[in-house]
């Protein structure tokens, strides 16, 4: 069973704090409870309302947000609440119970966006799909990813990349996008509306940080320069790449050669222009921000 952890996240409203989980708590639904009576479907919210300073409880896909009365300061109670939620969930507690009647379909919208890679189309959902990016090169890799596995049954689907709220699908040349885009959109919309799983929880997914069969790189194992490189990629590069349906991962840093290797995923993988464009863009930025420590960047297709 996957160990559930809770991160404390402040919000723009000083009376509200988010407690973010590393797993999904609901299936594409959000709930707002104003008091313990309204929280009949949420044992977790009922438990939280026993705290005298809790005014409202919000439960969304992967977080619980609490609005407090001004009788306490968050700095005095937020760590205790975080631990309470974490313990409750790890002991098998339920965030929100399903209704007794037949589960209603959750409205889902999917729209398609072209990417710089002509073989890849980006499909964006109005619901969060995963908590971290995953990439599947074939149906065998998707054994624990029901949505990706289902998509591989379409003969024209070559690879599937899933990030927070979108999928990037790479196709074979046997079909043109104008022939298959609508079919894929409708299939994914109906799949998600039925509340089906995108990933099987607690299952081992393909590593999102991998290189030539090496074990996943953990940030705690990185040297200081590598940590700086990861931070620069996360802050400046990944958002732009994600908008085009792709992803970029840190692979390695060679201090002697002053060489950085990165992995391209999704729409970036195999794109005719992205390897050189990204390489040059990242290389220029890293040279400028880490002067004297980086000379070259090598981009690898995921």
GROMACS .gro file of C-alpha atoms in nm:
model
  302
    1UNK     CA    1   0.000   0.000   0.000
    2UNK     CA    2   0.137   0.337  -0.098
    3UNK     CA    3   0.230   0.559   0.196
    4UNK     CA    4   0.019   0.875   0.180
    5UNK     CA    5   0.197   1.200   0.259
    6UNK     CA    6   0.049   1.546   0.311
    7UNK     CA    7   0.218   1.874   0.214
    8UNK     CA    8   0.104   2.203   0.367
    9UNK     CA    9   0.037   2.469   0.101
   10UNK     CA   10  -0.058   2.828   0.191
   11UNK     CA   11  -0.313   3.005  -0.029
   12UNK     CA   12  -0.378   3.366  -0.127
   13UNK     CA   13  -0.641   3.382   0.147
   14UNK     CA   14  -0.482   3.393   0.495
   15UNK     CA   15  -0.772   3.205   0.654
   16UNK     CA   16  -0.738   2.905   0.416
   17UNK     CA   17  -0.462   2.644   0.398
   18UNK     CA   18  -0.440   2.351   0.157
   19UNK     CA   19  -0.325   2.007   0.268
   20UNK     CA   20  -0.208   1.839  -0.052
   21UNK     CA   21  -0.189   1.459  -0.081
   22UNK     CA   22   0.036   1.252  -0.307
   23UNK     CA   23  -0.268   1.044  -0.413
   24UNK     CA   24  -0.614   1.123  -0.546
   25UNK     CA   25  -0.881   1.160  -0.279
   26UNK     CA   26  -1.181   1.190  -0.514
   27UNK     CA   27  -1.257   1.095  -0.873
   28UNK     CA   28  -1.277   1.424  -1.065
   29UNK     CA   29  -1.518   1.574  -0.805
   30UNK     CA   30  -1.495   1.865  -0.562
   31UNK     CA   31  -1.689   1.917  -0.240
   32UNK     CA   32  -1.752   2.209  -0.005
   33UNK     CA   33  -1.886   2.151   0.346
   34UNK     CA   34  -2.000   2.440   0.566
   35UNK     CA   35  -2.071   2.235   0.877
   36UNK     CA   36  -2.069   1.882   1.015
   37UNK     CA   37  -2.425   1.813   0.903
   38UNK     CA   38  -2.344   1.888   0.539
   39UNK     CA   39  -2.043   1.655   0.562
   40UNK     CA   40  -2.252   1.337   0.578
   41UNK     CA   41  -2.063   1.185   0.283
   42UNK     CA   42  -1.721   1.275   0.419
   43UNK     CA   43  -1.598   1.102   0.735
   44UNK     CA   44  -1.276   1.302   0.701
   45UNK     CA   45  -1.456   1.637   0.694
   46UNK     CA   46  -1.673   1.528   0.990
   47UNK     CA   47  -1.361   1.452   1.190
   48UNK     CA   48  -1.210   1.791   1.102
   49UNK     CA   49  -1.525   1.977   1.207
   50UNK     CA   50  -1.469   1.850   1.562
   51UNK     CA   51  -1.182   2.101   1.576
   52UNK     CA   52  -1.339   2.422   1.713
   53UNK     CA   53  -1.156   2.656   1.475
   54UNK     CA   54  -1.263   2.481   1.151
   55UNK     CA   55  -1.514   2.694   0.960
   56UNK     CA   56  -1.530   2.521   0.618
   57UNK     CA   57  -1.379   2.212   0.458
   58UNK     CA   58  -1.312   2.176   0.085
   59UNK     CA   59  -1.213   1.840  -0.063
   60UNK     CA   60  -1.095   1.821  -0.425
   61UNK     CA   61  -0.907   1.568  -0.633
   62UNK     CA   62  -0.582   1.557  -0.435
   63UNK     CA   63  -0.619   1.807  -0.152
   64UNK     CA   64  -0.817   1.913   0.152
   65UNK     CA   65  -0.850   2.287   0.211
   66UNK     CA   66  -0.963   2.423   0.545
   67UNK     CA   67  -1.097   2.769   0.622
   68UNK     CA   68  -1.054   2.862   0.989
   69UNK     CA   69  -1.206   3.102   1.236
   70UNK     CA   70  -0.967   3.365   1.368
   71UNK     CA   71  -0.937   3.211   1.716
   72UNK     CA   72  -0.606   3.044   1.618
   73UNK     CA   73  -0.308   3.110   1.391
   74UNK     CA   74  -0.227   2.859   1.119
   75UNK     CA   75   0.136   2.837   1.230
   76UNK     CA   76   0.016   2.695   1.562
   77UNK     CA   77  -0.213   2.422   1.426
   78UNK     CA   78  -0.133   2.338   1.061
   79UNK     CA   79   0.134   2.076   1.133
   80UNK     CA   80  -0.096   1.893   1.375
   81UNK     CA   81  -0.380   1.894   1.118
   82UNK     CA   82  -0.147   1.769   0.847
   83UNK     CA   83  -0.041   1.477   1.066
   84UNK     CA   84  -0.402   1.406   1.159
   85UNK     CA   85  -0.513   1.387   0.794
   86UNK     CA   86  -0.209   1.177   0.703
   87UNK     CA   87  -0.274   0.929   0.983
   88UNK     CA   88  -0.645   0.908   0.901
   89UNK     CA   89  -0.582   0.829   0.531
   90UNK     CA   90  -0.299   0.584   0.598
   91UNK     CA   91  -0.526   0.394   0.836
   92UNK     CA   92  -0.771   0.336   0.552
   93UNK     CA   93  -0.999   0.631   0.621
   94UNK     CA   94  -1.224   0.757   0.343
   95UNK     CA   95  -1.219   1.116   0.223
   96UNK     CA   96  -1.562   1.103   0.056
   97UNK     CA   97  -1.790   0.801   0.028
   98UNK     CA   98  -1.968   0.732  -0.304
   99UNK     CA   99  -2.344   0.794  -0.314
  100UNK     CA  100  -2.574   0.497  -0.254
  101UNK     CA  101  -2.754   0.551  -0.582
  102UNK     CA  102  -2.590   0.489  -0.917
  103UNK     CA  103  -2.290   0.713  -0.959
  104UNK     CA  104  -2.368   1.003  -1.190
  105UNK     CA  105  -2.142   1.085  -1.479
  106UNK     CA  106  -1.900   1.368  -1.404
  107UNK     CA  107  -1.898   1.627  -1.685
  108UNK     CA  108  -1.562   1.617  -1.859
  109UNK     CA  109  -1.438   1.823  -2.152
  110UNK     CA  110  -1.147   1.730  -2.376
  111UNK     CA  111  -1.002   1.956  -2.641
  112UNK     CA  112  -0.718   1.891  -2.883
  113UNK     CA  113  -0.413   2.108  -2.947
  114UNK     CA  114  -0.157   2.059  -3.222
  115UNK     CA  115   0.208   2.047  -3.117
  116UNK     CA  116   0.537   2.131  -3.293
  117UNK     CA  117   0.575   1.756  -3.349
  118UNK     CA  118   0.348   1.660  -3.643
  119UNK     CA  119   0.315   1.304  -3.514
  120UNK     CA  120   0.188   1.415  -3.170
  121UNK     CA  121  -0.145   1.569  -3.065
  122UNK     CA  122  -0.212   1.709  -2.719
  123UNK     CA  123  -0.550   1.632  -2.557
  124UNK     CA  124  -0.631   1.862  -2.263
  125UNK     CA  125  -0.884   1.774  -1.992
  126UNK     CA  126  -1.067   2.004  -1.751
  127UNK     CA  127  -0.988   1.748  -1.478
  128UNK     CA  128  -0.657   1.652  -1.322
  129UNK     CA  129  -0.549   1.311  -1.456
  130UNK     CA  130  -0.224   1.227  -1.274
  131UNK     CA  131  -0.007   1.376  -1.002
  132UNK     CA  132   0.321   1.320  -1.188
  133UNK     CA  133   0.404   1.266  -1.553
  134UNK     CA  134   0.427   0.914  -1.696
  135UNK     CA  135   0.521   0.793  -2.044
  136UNK     CA  136   0.432   0.466  -2.216
  137UNK     CA  137   0.614   0.343  -2.525
  138UNK     CA  138   0.395   0.036  -2.574
  139UNK     CA  139   0.101  -0.154  -2.429
  140UNK     CA  140   0.324  -0.372  -2.208
  141UNK     CA  141   0.447  -0.064  -2.021
  142UNK     CA  142   0.083   0.042  -1.972
  143UNK     CA  143  -0.025  -0.266  -1.778
  144UNK     CA  144  -0.094  -0.051  -1.468
  145UNK     CA  145  -0.238   0.242  -1.663
  146UNK     CA  146  -0.588   0.146  -1.781
  147UNK     CA  147  -0.648   0.457  -1.993
  148UNK     CA  148  -0.316   0.431  -2.177
  149UNK     CA  149  -0.368   0.057  -2.222
  150UNK     CA  150  -0.710   0.122  -2.375
  151UNK     CA  151  -0.566   0.384  -2.611
  152UNK     CA  152  -0.304   0.138  -2.737
  153UNK     CA  153  -0.590  -0.073  -2.875
  154UNK     CA  154  -0.635   0.194  -3.141
  155UNK     CA  155  -0.406   0.070  -3.421
  156UNK     CA  156  -0.274   0.419  -3.494
  157UNK     CA  157  -0.158   0.496  -3.136
  158UNK     CA  158   0.219   0.458  -3.103
  159UNK     CA  159   0.306   0.620  -2.766
  160UNK     CA  160   0.115   0.786  -2.480
  161UNK     CA  161   0.246   1.055  -2.244
  162UNK     CA  162   0.028   1.176  -1.953
  163UNK     CA  163   0.090   1.484  -1.743
  164UNK     CA  164  -0.129   1.664  -1.488
  165UNK     CA  165  -0.431   1.746  -1.704
  166UNK     CA  166  -0.339   1.635  -2.054
  167UNK     CA  167  -0.232   1.343  -2.272
  168UNK     CA  168   0.006   1.362  -2.565
  169UNK     CA  169  -0.051   1.085  -2.817
  170UNK     CA  170   0.204   0.993  -3.081
  171UNK     CA  171   0.056   0.824  -3.387
  172UNK     CA  172   0.177   0.596  -3.662
  173UNK     CA  173   0.164   0.731  -4.016
  174UNK     CA  174  -0.127   0.502  -4.113
  175UNK     CA  175  -0.376   0.777  -4.019
  176UNK     CA  176  -0.401   1.156  -4.038
  177UNK     CA  177  -0.497   1.363  -3.734
  178UNK     CA  178  -0.807   1.507  -3.903
  179UNK     CA  179  -0.935   1.149  -3.939
  180UNK     CA  180  -0.882   1.035  -3.580
  181UNK     CA  181  -0.875   1.339  -3.345
  182UNK     CA  182  -1.250   1.352  -3.285
  183UNK     CA  183  -1.267   0.977  -3.223
  184UNK     CA  184  -0.991   0.998  -2.961
  185UNK     CA  185  -1.148   1.303  -2.794
  186UNK     CA  186  -1.486   1.133  -2.760
  187UNK     CA  187  -1.332   0.809  -2.635
  188UNK     CA  188  -1.130   0.984  -2.363
  189UNK     CA  189  -1.423   1.205  -2.260
  190UNK     CA  190  -1.657   0.907  -2.216
  191UNK     CA  191  -1.386   0.707  -2.038
  192UNK     CA  192  -1.327   0.982  -1.781
  193UNK     CA  193  -1.697   1.062  -1.737
  194UNK     CA  194  -1.754   0.701  -1.632
  195UNK     CA  195  -1.505   0.749  -1.348
  196UNK     CA  196  -1.260   0.490  -1.478
  197UNK     CA  197  -0.902   0.483  -1.351
  198UNK     CA  198  -0.620   0.661  -1.534
  199UNK     CA  199  -0.353   0.489  -1.326
  200UNK     CA  200  -0.390   0.205  -1.078
  201UNK     CA  201  -0.298   0.341  -0.737
  202UNK     CA  202  -0.003   0.190  -0.553
  203UNK     CA  203   0.126   0.029  -0.874
  204UNK     CA  204   0.476   0.076  -0.997
  205UNK     CA  205   0.484   0.304  -1.298
  206UNK     CA  206   0.758   0.344  -1.558
  207UNK     CA  207   1.023   0.569  -1.411
  208UNK     CA  208   0.988   0.933  -1.500
  209UNK     CA  209   1.362   0.975  -1.453
  210UNK     CA  210   1.553   0.707  -1.639
  211UNK     CA  211   1.852   0.670  -1.860
  212UNK     CA  212   1.985   0.365  -2.039
  213UNK     CA  213   1.850   0.125  -1.779
  214UNK     CA  214   1.986   0.312  -1.480
  215UNK     CA  215   1.784   0.335  -1.161
  216UNK     CA  216   1.575   0.651  -1.106
  217UNK     CA  217   1.780   0.945  -0.985
  218UNK     CA  218   1.673   1.078  -0.649
  219UNK     CA  219   1.724   1.445  -0.579
  220UNK     CA  220   1.896   1.367  -0.248
  221UNK     CA  221   2.171   1.192  -0.448
  222UNK     CA  222   2.239   1.496  -0.668
  223UNK     CA  223   2.533   1.729  -0.624
  224UNK     CA  224   2.469   2.101  -0.575
  225UNK     CA  225   2.510   2.192  -0.943
  226UNK     CA  226   2.273   1.915  -1.051
  227UNK     CA  227   2.014   2.041  -0.802
  228UNK     CA  228   2.048   2.391  -0.950
  229UNK     CA  229   2.001   2.249  -1.300
  230UNK     CA  230   1.686   2.062  -1.193
  231UNK     CA  231   1.548   2.382  -1.036
  232UNK     CA  232   1.616   2.583  -1.354
  233UNK     CA  233   1.450   2.320  -1.571
  234UNK     CA  234   1.146   2.307  -1.342
  235UNK     CA  235   1.102   2.684  -1.323
  236UNK     CA  236   1.195   2.809  -1.669
  237UNK     CA  237   1.183   2.524  -1.919
  238UNK     CA  238   0.913   2.276  -1.818
  239UNK     CA  239   0.616   2.519  -1.832
  240UNK     CA  240   0.696   2.618  -2.192
  241UNK     CA  241   0.755   2.256  -2.295
  242UNK     CA  242   0.432   2.142  -2.127
  243UNK     CA  243   0.233   2.398  -2.326
  244UNK     CA  244   0.344   2.210  -2.638
  245UNK     CA  245   0.248   1.871  -2.494
  246UNK     CA  246   0.596   1.761  -2.391
  247UNK     CA  247   0.820   1.723  -2.090
  248UNK     CA  248   1.188   1.750  -2.012
  249UNK     CA  249   1.373   1.559  -1.740
  250UNK     CA  250   1.719   1.595  -1.594
  251UNK     CA  251   1.932   1.289  -1.667
  252UNK     CA  252   2.287   1.363  -1.555
  253UNK     CA  253   2.560   1.623  -1.511
  254UNK     CA  254   2.928   1.554  -1.580
  255UNK     CA  255   3.140   1.806  -1.391
  256UNK     CA  256   3.459   1.716  -1.578
  257UNK     CA  257   3.307   1.756  -1.924
  258UNK     CA  258   3.067   2.030  -1.809
  259UNK     CA  259   2.800   1.828  -1.990
  260UNK     CA  260   2.429   1.816  -1.904
  261UNK     CA  261   2.205   1.541  -2.041
  262UNK     CA  262   1.827   1.583  -2.049
  263UNK     CA  263   1.548   1.348  -2.158
  264UNK     CA  264   1.270   1.463  -2.392
  265UNK     CA  265   0.923   1.313  -2.348
  266UNK     CA  266   0.580   1.347  -2.502
  267UNK     CA  267   0.560   1.578  -2.802
  268UNK     CA  268   0.928   1.665  -2.762
  269UNK     CA  269   1.041   1.305  -2.815
  270UNK     CA  270   1.129   1.250  -3.178
  271UNK     CA  271   1.014   1.596  -3.287
  272UNK     CA  272   1.208   1.706  -3.597
  273UNK     CA  273   1.282   2.049  -3.453
  274UNK     CA  274   1.267   2.015  -3.077
  275UNK     CA  275   1.599   1.841  -3.014
  276UNK     CA  276   1.809   2.122  -3.157
  277UNK     CA  277   1.576   2.401  -3.042
  278UNK     CA  278   1.558   2.273  -2.686
  279UNK     CA  279   1.925   2.188  -2.677
  280UNK     CA  280   2.023   2.536  -2.788
  281UNK     CA  281   1.768   2.709  -2.566
  282UNK     CA  282   1.857   2.511  -2.256
  283UNK     CA  283   2.228   2.529  -2.330
  284UNK     CA  284   2.219   2.909  -2.358
  285UNK     CA  285   2.020   2.945  -2.036
  286UNK     CA  286   2.234   2.706  -1.834
  287UNK     CA  287   2.557   2.863  -1.960
  288UNK     CA  288   2.427   3.205  -1.860
  289UNK     CA  289   2.289   3.105  -1.520
  290UNK     CA  290   2.566   2.860  -1.423
  291UNK     CA  291   2.865   3.040  -1.569
  292UNK     CA  292   3.173   2.824  -1.605
  293UNK     CA  293   2.998   2.505  -1.499
  294UNK     CA  294   2.810   2.410  -1.818
  295UNK     CA  295   2.946   2.400  -2.172
  296UNK     CA  296   2.715   2.156  -2.350
  297UNK     CA  297   2.367   2.010  -2.325
  298UNK     CA  298   2.283   1.677  -2.483
  299UNK     CA  299   1.915   1.607  -2.550
  300UNK     CA  300   1.797   1.244  -2.552
  301UNK     CA  301   1.461   1.125  -2.681
  302UNK     CA  302   1.271   0.947  -2.406
   0.00000   0.00000   0.00000
